[in-house]
Short mmCIF file of C-alpha atoms in Angstrom, two decimals:
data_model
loop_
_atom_site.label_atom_id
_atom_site.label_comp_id
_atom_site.label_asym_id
_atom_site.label_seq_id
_atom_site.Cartn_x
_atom_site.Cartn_y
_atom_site.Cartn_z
CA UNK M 30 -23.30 23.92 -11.11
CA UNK M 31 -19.31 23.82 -11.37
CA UNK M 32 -17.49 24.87 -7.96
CA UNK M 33 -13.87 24.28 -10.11
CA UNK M 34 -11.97 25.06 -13.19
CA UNK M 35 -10.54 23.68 -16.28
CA UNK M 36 -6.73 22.69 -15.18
CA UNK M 37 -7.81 23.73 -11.31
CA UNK M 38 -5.64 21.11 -8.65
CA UNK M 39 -8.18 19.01 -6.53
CA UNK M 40 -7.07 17.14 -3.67
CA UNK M 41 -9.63 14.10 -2.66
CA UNK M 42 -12.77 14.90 -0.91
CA UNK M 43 -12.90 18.41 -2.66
CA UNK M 44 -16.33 19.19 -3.79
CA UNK M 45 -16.49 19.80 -7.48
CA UNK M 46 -19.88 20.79 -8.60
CA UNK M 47 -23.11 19.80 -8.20
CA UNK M 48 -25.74 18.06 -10.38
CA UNK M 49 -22.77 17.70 -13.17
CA UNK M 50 -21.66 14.11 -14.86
CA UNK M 51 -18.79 12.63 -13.75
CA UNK M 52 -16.17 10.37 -14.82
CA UNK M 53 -13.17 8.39 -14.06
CA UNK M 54 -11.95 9.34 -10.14
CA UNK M 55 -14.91 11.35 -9.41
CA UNK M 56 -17.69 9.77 -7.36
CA UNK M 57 -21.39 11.58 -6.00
CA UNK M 58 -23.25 11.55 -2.79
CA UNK M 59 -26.68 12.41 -3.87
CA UNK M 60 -26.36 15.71 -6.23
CA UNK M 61 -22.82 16.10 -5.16
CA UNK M 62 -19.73 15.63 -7.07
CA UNK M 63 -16.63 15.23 -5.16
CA UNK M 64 -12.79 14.45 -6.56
CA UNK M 65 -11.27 10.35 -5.31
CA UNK M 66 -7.83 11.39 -5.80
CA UNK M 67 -5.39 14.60 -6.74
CA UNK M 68 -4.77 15.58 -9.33
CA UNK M 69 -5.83 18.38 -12.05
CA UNK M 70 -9.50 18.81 -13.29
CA UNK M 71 -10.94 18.46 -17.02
CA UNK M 72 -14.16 19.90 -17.82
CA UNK M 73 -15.89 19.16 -20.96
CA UNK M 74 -19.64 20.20 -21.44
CA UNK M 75 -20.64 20.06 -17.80
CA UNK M 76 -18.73 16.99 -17.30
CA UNK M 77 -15.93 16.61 -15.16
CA UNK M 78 -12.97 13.91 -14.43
CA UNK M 79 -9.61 13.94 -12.75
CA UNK M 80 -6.46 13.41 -13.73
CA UNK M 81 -4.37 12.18 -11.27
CA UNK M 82 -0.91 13.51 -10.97
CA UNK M 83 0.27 10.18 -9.29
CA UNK M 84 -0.77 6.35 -8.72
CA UNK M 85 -0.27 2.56 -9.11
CA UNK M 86 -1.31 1.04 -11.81
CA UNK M 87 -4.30 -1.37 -12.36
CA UNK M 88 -4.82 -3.91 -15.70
CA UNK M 89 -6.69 -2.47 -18.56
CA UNK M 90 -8.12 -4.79 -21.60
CA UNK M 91 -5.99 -3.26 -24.54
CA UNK M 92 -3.09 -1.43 -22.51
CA UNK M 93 0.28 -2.65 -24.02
CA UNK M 94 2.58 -3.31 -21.35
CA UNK M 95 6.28 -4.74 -20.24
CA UNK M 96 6.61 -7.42 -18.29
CA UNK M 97 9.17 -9.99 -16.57
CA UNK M 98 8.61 -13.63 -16.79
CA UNK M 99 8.58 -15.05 -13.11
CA UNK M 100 7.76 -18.06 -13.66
CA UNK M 101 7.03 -21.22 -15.77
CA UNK M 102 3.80 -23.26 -14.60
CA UNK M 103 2.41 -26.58 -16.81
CA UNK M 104 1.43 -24.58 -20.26
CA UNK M 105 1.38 -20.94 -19.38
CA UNK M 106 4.11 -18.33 -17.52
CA UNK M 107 3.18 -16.01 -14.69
CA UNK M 108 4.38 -12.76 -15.72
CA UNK M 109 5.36 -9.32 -13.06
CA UNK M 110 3.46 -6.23 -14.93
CA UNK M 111 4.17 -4.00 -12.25
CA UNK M 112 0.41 -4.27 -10.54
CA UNK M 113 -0.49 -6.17 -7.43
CA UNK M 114 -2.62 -9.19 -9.81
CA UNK M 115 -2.16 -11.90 -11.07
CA UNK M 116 -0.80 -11.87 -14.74
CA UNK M 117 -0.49 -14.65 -16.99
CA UNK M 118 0.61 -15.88 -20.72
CA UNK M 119 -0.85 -18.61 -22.17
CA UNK M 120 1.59 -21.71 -23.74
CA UNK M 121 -0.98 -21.33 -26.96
CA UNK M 122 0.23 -18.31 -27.50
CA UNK M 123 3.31 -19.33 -29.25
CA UNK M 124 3.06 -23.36 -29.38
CA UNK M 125 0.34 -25.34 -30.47
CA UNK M 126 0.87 -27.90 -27.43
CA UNK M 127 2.21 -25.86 -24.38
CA UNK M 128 2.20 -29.09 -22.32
CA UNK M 129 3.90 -31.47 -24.53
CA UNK M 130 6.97 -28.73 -25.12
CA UNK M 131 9.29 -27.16 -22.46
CA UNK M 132 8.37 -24.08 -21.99
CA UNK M 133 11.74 -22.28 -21.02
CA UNK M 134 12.31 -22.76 -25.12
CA UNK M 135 10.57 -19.42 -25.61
CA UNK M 136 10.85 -17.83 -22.65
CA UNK M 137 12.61 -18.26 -19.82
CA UNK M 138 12.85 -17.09 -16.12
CA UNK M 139 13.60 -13.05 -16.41
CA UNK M 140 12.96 -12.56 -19.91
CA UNK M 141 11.51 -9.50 -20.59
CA UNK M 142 8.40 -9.13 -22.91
CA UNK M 143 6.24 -6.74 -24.44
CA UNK M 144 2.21 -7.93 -24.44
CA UNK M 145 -1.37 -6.53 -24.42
CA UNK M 146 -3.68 -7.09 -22.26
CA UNK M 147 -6.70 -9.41 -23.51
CA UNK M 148 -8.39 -9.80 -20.53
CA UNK M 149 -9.35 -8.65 -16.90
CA UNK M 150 -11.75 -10.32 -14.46
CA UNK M 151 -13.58 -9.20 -11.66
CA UNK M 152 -10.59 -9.48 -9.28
CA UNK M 153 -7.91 -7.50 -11.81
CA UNK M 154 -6.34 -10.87 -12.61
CA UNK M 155 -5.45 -10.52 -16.29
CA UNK M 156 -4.17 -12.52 -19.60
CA UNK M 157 -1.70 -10.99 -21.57
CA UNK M 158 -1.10 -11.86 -25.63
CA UNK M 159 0.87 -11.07 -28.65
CA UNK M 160 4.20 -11.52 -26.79
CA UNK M 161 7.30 -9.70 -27.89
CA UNK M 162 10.92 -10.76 -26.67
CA UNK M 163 12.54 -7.82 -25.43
CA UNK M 164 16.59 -8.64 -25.49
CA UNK M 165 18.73 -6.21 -24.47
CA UNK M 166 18.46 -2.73 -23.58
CA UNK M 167 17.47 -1.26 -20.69
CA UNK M 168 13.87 -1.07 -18.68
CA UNK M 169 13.10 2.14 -16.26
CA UNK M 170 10.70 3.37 -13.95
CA UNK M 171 8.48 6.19 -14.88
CA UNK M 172 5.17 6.67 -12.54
CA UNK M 173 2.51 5.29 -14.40
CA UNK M 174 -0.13 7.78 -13.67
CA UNK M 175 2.31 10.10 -16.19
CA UNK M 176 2.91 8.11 -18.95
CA UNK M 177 0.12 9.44 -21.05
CA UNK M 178 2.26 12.86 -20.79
CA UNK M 179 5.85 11.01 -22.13
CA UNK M 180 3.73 9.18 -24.59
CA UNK M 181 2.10 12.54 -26.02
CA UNK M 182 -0.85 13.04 -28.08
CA UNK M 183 -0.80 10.80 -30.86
CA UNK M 184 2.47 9.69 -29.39
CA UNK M 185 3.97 12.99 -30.84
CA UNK M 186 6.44 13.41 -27.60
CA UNK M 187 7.71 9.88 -27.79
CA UNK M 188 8.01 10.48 -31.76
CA UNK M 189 10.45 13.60 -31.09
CA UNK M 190 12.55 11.39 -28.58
CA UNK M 191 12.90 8.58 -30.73
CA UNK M 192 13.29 10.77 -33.73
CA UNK M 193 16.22 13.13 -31.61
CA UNK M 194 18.16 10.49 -29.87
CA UNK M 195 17.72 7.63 -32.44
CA UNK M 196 17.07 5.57 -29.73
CA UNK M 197 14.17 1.99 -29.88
CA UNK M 198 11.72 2.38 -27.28
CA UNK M 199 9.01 0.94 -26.04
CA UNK M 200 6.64 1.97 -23.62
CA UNK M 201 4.39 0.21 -21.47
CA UNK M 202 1.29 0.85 -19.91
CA UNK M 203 2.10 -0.12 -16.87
CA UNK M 204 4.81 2.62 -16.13
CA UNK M 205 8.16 0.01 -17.34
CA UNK M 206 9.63 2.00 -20.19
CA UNK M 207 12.67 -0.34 -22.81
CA UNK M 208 15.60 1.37 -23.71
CA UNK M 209 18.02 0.28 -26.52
CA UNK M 210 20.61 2.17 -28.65
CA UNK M 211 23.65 4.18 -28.64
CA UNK M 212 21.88 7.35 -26.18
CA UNK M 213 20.27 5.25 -24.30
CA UNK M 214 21.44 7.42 -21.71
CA UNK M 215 20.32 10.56 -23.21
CA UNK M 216 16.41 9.29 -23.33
CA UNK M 217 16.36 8.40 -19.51
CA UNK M 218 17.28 11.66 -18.79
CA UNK M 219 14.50 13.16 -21.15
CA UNK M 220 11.79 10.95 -20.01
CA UNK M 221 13.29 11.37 -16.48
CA UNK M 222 12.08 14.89 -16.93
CA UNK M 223 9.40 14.40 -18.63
CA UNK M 224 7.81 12.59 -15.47
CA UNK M 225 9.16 15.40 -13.37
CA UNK M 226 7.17 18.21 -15.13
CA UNK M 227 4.24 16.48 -16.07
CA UNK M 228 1.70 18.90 -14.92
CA UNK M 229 3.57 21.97 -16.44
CA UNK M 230 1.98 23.89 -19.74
CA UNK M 231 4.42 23.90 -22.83
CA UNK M 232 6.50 20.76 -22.12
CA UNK M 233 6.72 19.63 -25.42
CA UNK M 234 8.71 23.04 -26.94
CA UNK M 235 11.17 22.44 -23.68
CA UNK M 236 11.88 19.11 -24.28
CA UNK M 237 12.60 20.34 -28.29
CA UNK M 238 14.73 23.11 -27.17
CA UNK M 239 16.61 20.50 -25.03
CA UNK M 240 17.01 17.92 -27.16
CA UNK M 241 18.38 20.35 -29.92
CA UNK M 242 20.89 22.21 -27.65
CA UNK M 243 22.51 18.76 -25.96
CA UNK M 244 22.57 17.26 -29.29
CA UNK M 245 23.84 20.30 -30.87
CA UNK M 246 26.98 19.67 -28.01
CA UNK M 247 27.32 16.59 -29.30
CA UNK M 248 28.21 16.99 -32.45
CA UNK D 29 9.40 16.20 39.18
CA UNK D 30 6.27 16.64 41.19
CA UNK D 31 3.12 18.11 40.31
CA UNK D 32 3.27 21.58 41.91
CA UNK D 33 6.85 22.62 40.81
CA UNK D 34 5.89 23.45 37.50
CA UNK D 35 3.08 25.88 36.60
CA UNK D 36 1.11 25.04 33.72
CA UNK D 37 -0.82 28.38 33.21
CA UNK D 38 0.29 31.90 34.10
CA UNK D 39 -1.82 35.25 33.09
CA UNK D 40 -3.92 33.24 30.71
CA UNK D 41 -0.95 31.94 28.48
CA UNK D 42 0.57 28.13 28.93
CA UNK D 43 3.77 27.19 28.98
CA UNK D 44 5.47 27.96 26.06
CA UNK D 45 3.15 31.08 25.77
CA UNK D 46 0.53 29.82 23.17
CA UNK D 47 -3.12 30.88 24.23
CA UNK D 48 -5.60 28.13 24.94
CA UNK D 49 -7.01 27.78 21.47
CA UNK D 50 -3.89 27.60 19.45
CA UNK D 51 -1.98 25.04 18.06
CA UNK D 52 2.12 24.52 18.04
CA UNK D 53 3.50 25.33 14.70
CA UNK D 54 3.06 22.98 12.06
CA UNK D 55 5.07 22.02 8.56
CA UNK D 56 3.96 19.59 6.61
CA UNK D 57 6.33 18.35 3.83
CA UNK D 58 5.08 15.44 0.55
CA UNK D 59 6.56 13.17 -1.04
CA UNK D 60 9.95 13.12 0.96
CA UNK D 61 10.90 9.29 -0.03
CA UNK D 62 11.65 8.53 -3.51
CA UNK D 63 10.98 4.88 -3.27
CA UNK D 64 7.94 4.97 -1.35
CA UNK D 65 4.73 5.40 -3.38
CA UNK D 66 3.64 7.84 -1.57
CA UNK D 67 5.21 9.65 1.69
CA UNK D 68 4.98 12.88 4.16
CA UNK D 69 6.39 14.90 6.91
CA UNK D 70 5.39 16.53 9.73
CA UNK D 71 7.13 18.58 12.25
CA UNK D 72 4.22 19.26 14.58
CA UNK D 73 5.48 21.58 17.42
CA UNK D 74 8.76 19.16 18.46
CA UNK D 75 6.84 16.30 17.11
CA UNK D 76 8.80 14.89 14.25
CA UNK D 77 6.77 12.05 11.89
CA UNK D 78 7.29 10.23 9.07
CA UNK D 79 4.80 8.45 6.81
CA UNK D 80 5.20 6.15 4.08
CA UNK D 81 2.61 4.49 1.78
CA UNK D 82 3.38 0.98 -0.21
CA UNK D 83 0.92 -0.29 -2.45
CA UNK D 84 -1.94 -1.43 -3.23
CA UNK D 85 0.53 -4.61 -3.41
CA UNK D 86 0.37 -8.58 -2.98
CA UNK D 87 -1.00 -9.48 0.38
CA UNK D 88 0.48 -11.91 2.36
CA UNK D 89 -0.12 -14.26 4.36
CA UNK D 90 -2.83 -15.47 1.51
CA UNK D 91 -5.73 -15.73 4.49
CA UNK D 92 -5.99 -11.87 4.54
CA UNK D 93 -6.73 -11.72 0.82
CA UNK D 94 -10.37 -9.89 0.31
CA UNK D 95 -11.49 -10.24 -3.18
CA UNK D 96 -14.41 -7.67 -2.18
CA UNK D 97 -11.85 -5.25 -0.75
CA UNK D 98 -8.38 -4.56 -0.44
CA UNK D 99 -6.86 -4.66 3.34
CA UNK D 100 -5.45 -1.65 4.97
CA UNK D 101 -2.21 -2.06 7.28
CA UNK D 102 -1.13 0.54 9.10
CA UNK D 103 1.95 0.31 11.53
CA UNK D 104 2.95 3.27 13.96
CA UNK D 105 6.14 2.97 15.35
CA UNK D 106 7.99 4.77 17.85
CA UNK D 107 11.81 5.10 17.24
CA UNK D 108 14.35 4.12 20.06
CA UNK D 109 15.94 7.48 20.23
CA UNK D 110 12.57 9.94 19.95
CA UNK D 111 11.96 10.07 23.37
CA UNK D 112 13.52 10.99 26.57
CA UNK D 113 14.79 7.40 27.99
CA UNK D 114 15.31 4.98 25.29
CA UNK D 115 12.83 3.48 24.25
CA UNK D 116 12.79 -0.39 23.59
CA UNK D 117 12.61 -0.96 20.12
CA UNK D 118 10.04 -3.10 18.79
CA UNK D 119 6.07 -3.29 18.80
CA UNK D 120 4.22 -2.95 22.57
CA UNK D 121 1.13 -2.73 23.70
CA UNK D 122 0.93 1.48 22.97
CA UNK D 123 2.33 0.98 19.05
CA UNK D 124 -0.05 -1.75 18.20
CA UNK D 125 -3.07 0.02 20.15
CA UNK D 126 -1.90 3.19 17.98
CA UNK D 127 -1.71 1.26 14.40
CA UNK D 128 -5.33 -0.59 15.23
CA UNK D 129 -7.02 2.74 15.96
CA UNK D 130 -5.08 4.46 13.17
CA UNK D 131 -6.02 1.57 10.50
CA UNK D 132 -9.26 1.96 11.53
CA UNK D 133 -10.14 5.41 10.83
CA UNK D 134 -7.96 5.32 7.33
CA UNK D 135 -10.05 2.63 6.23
CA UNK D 136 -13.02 4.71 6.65
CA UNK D 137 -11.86 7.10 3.74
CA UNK D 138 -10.13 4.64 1.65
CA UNK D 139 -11.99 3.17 -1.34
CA UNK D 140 -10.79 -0.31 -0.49
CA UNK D 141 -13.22 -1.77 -2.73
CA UNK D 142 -11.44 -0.63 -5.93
CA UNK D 143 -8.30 -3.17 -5.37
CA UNK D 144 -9.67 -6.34 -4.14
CA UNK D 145 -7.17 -9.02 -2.52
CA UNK D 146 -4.31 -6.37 -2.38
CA UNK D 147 -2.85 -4.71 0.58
CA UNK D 148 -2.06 -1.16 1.28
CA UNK D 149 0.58 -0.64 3.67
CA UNK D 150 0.88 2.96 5.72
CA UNK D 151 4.54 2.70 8.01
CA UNK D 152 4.27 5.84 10.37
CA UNK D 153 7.64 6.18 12.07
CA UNK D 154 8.06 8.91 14.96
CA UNK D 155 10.97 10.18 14.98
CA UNK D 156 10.65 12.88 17.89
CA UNK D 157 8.08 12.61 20.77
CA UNK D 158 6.51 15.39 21.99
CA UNK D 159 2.57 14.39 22.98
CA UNK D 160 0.13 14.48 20.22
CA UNK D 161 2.10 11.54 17.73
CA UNK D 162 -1.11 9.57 16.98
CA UNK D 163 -2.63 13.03 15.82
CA UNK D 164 0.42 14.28 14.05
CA UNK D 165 0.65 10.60 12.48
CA UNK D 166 -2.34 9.73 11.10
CA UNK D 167 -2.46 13.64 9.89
CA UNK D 168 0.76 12.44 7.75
CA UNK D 169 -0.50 9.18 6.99
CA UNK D 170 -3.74 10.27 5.19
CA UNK D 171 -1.45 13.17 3.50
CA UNK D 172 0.71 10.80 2.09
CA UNK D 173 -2.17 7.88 1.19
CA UNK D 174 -3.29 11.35 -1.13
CA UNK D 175 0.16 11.79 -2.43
CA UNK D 176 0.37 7.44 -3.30
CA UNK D 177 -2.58 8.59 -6.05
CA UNK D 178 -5.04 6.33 -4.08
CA UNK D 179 -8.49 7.24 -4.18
CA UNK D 180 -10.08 8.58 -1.17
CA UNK D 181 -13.35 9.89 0.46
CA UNK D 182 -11.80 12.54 1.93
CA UNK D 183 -8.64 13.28 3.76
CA UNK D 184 -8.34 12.60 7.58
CA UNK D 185 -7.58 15.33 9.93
CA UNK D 186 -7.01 15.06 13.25
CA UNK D 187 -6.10 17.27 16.68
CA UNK D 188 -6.24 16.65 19.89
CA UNK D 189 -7.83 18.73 23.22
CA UNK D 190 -7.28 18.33 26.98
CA UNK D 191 -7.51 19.57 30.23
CA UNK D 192 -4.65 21.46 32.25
CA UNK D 193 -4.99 22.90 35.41
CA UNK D 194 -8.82 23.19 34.92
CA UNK D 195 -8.57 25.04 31.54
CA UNK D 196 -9.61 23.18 28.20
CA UNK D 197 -6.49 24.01 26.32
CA UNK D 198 -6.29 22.56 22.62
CA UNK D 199 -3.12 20.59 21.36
CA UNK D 200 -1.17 19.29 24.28
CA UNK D 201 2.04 19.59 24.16
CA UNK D 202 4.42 16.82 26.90
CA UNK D 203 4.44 18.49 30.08
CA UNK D 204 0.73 19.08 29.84
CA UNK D 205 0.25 15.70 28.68
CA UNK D 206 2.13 14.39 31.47
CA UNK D 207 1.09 16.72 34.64
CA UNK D 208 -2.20 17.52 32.84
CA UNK D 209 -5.80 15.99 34.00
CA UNK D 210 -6.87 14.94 30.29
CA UNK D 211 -6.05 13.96 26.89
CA UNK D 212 -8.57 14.26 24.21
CA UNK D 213 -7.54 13.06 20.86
CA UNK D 214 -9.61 13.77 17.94
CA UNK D 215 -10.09 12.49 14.22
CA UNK D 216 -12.30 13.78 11.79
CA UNK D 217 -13.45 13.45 8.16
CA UNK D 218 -13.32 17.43 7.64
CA UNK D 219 -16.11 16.92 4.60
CA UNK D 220 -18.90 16.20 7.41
CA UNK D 221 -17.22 16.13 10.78
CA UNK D 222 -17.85 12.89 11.11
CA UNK D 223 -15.43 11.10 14.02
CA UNK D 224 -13.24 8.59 12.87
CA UNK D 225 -11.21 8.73 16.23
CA UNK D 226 -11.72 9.75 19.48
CA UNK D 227 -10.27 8.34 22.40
CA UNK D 228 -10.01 9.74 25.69
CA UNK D 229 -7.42 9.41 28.95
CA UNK D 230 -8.40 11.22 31.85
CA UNK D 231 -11.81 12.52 33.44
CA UNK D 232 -13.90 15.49 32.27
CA UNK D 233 -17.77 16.67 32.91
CA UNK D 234 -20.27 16.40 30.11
CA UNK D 235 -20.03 19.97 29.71
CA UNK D 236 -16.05 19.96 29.81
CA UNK D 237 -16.14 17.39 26.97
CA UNK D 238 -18.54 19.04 25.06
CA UNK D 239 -16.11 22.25 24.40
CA UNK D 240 -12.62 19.79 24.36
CA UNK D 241 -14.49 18.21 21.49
CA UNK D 242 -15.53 21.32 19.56
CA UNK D 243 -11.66 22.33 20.10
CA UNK D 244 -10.43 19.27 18.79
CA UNK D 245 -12.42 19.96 15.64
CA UNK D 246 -11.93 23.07 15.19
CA UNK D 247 -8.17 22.29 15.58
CA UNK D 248 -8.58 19.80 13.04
CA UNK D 249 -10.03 21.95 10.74
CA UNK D 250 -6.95 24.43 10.88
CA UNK D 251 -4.57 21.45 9.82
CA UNK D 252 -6.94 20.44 7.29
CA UNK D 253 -6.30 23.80 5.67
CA UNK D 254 -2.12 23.18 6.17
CA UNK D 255 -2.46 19.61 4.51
CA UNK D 256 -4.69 20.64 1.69
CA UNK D 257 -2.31 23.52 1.20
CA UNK D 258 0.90 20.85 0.98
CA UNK D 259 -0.94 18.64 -1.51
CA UNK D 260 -1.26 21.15 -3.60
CA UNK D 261 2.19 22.86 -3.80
CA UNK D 262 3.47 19.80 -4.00
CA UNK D 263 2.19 19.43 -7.58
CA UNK D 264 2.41 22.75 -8.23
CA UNK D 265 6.23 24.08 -7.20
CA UNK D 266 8.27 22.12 -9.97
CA UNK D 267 11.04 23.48 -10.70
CA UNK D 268 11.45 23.57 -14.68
CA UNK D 269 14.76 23.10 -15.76
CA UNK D 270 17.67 20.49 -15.23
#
């Protein structure tokens, strides 16, 4: 039995339903369904999950994410991805002998880097591969929790900013977003606001009718 | 100022006319720091308190690391200018009593287990004293550990009940604190009223504890109700636009 709605706002503790499935930040105390965190409820044929409307971020295997080189250790670099672990990139992953070679040849201390994750352990520490230098441009700050909503489904949103503002980006995962191009300016401020409203209904037309009416000053 | 000049209770009403079962007035604001991960305030009667909530982040010293559980740290301080003489700044033996009890019944909503060898941090600072700040903080604290996105239990509410002049009154405010014969302060997890907190300074009967306690809780309850209502608005009252 559901005690909430499609879309409803839980806060954690709230009781959801009982005898219902569950999924990501829900947990049960015997029939019981209660909400871990707060954020807006999905049903879907009697089963329910929450999407949280804030949060940290935590290493999944496949996420692709941006990242700052911290430092060089014999044959691998630790890498920042934003989370509390321990992240790492092999040497192998772009020299056949990462001890013989100096490292600092690819990358060096402060590069920044696009990667996906290929592995998490028990403890959240994680590998990254498939590293991509990213030089110039700018990285922000978006909340992690929303990037699903500036990504879009099937990435349409970030599709319409790229495609508006002509601007490269490329988003992580992990809540870092790259920047590069002529309005580089322009995109912050879109994505800025795109975090902001998150939770609203019709986003995407706004952020059209926005895009088409600063541009349209523009020119 | 002694004892008798001031008179606690007249016709049934205290001193700043509330009736025995009610509680000062109460706003409760979220997310008021931008770089904090999560943050709240509360003006609680005079009581003014601030909450902040860093992490889960890298724990250090290294020793503390759990890798079965991540390790709450909670740190209540009271600001030099918040109370009547100045207060010397720094931890004493009240602030670091305060942040062990108020770690304490945090961790017991907190799913620690879902970031091992991290650390949450919770900084409560009080700005403005006025009886009640362990209540008023951890009441902030668990609003903004909801607001950080980390999961939860349940939220922790808390109120606090006392004895003034013989009367069980609920939600001291200073001058009853001070002159009064007991403080009560109460924490609970509003899903099953189970105590996370309770601590007590003074003397009562059995029977006088009995109904100071099912104040407290039922005081508790009311500010569940305000900090349930704040988490949500907070979400909800975007403004669209530029």
């Amino acid at each position: 039995m559901l005690y909430v709605q499609d879309g409803d706002l839980v806060i954690p503790g709230q009781l959801m339903g009982e005898k219902i499935r569950h999924d990501i930040n829900c947990f049960h105390e015997g029939d019981k369904v209660f909400s871990s965190v707060r954020g807006i409820v999905r049903v879907e044929d009697n089963r329910v999950r929450v999407i949280p409307s804030s949060g940290g971020y935590v290493p999944r295997e496949g996420d692709l994410v941006i990242g700052v080189i911290t430092n060089i250790l014999p044959g691998r670099w630790s890498v920042n991805i934003r989370s509390p672990y321990l992240c790492t990139l092999r040497g192998e992953e772009v020299t056949r002998d990462p001890l013989g070679v100096d490292l600092s040849r690819y990358f060096k201390i402060g590069d920044r880097i696009s990667a996906k994750i290929s592995m998490v352990d028990e403890v959240h520490s994680c590998q990254i591969t498939g590293p991509w230098k990213l030089e110039g441009g700018i990285i922000i700050d978006v909340d992690p929790k929303r990037i699903p909503r500036v990504v879009g489904r099937r990435r349409s949103m970030l599709n319409i900013i790229k495609e508006k503002t002509g601007c490269k980006i490329v988003v992580g995962q992990n809540g870092w977003i790259w920047i590069k191009d002529k309005q580089t300016e322009f995109a912050i401020k879109t994505i800025k606001r795109i975090e902001r409203e998150a939770q609203t209904q019709g986003l995407t037309d706004r952020i059209i009718k926005m895009l088409d009416k600063e541009l349209s000053i523009k020119l | 100022m002694a004892k008798e000049d001031i008179e606690l209770i007249k016709n049934g009403k205290r001193l700043d006319g509330r009736k025995f079962d009610e509680l000062r007035e109460i706003k409760i604001e979220v997310g008021v720091l931008s770089r904090a991960m999560g943050s709240a305030y509360i003006e609680w009667g005079k009581n003014k308190v601030i909450a902040a909530v860093y992490g889960p982040r890298e724990l250090h010293p290294k020793y503390l690391r759990d890798p079965r559980r991540a390790h709450l740290r909670c740190i209540y301080n009271l600001a030099p200018f918040s109370v009547e003489d100045r207060k010397r700044p720094g931890p004493d033996r009240r602030s670091v009593e305060i942040s062990k009890v108020s770690s304490d019944a945090l961790s017991s909503v907190v799913m620690l287990e879902k970031y091992p060898n991290t650390v949450i941090d919770i900084f409560i600072e009080i700005l403005q004293a006025d009886a009640g700040t362990r209540c008023a903080g951890l009441n902030a604290a668990s609003v903004a550990l909801a607001d950080a996105g980390i999961p939860m239990r349940d939220i922790v509410s808390s109120c606090a009940a006392g004895k003034v002049n013989g009367e069980i009154v609920l939600d001291l405010m200073k001058e009853e604190d001070n002159l009064g014969e007991c403080d009560l302060p109460v924490a609970i997890i509003p899903r099953k009223k189970e105590v996370v907190l309770l601590q007590m300074d003074g003397k009562l009967t059995r029977e006088e504890f009995k109904k100071a306690y099912e104040l407290a809780v039922d005081g508790a309850m009311r500010v569940y109700k305000m900090q349930k209502e704040a988490l949500i608005s907070s979400v909800n009252d975007v403004i669209i636009g530029e």
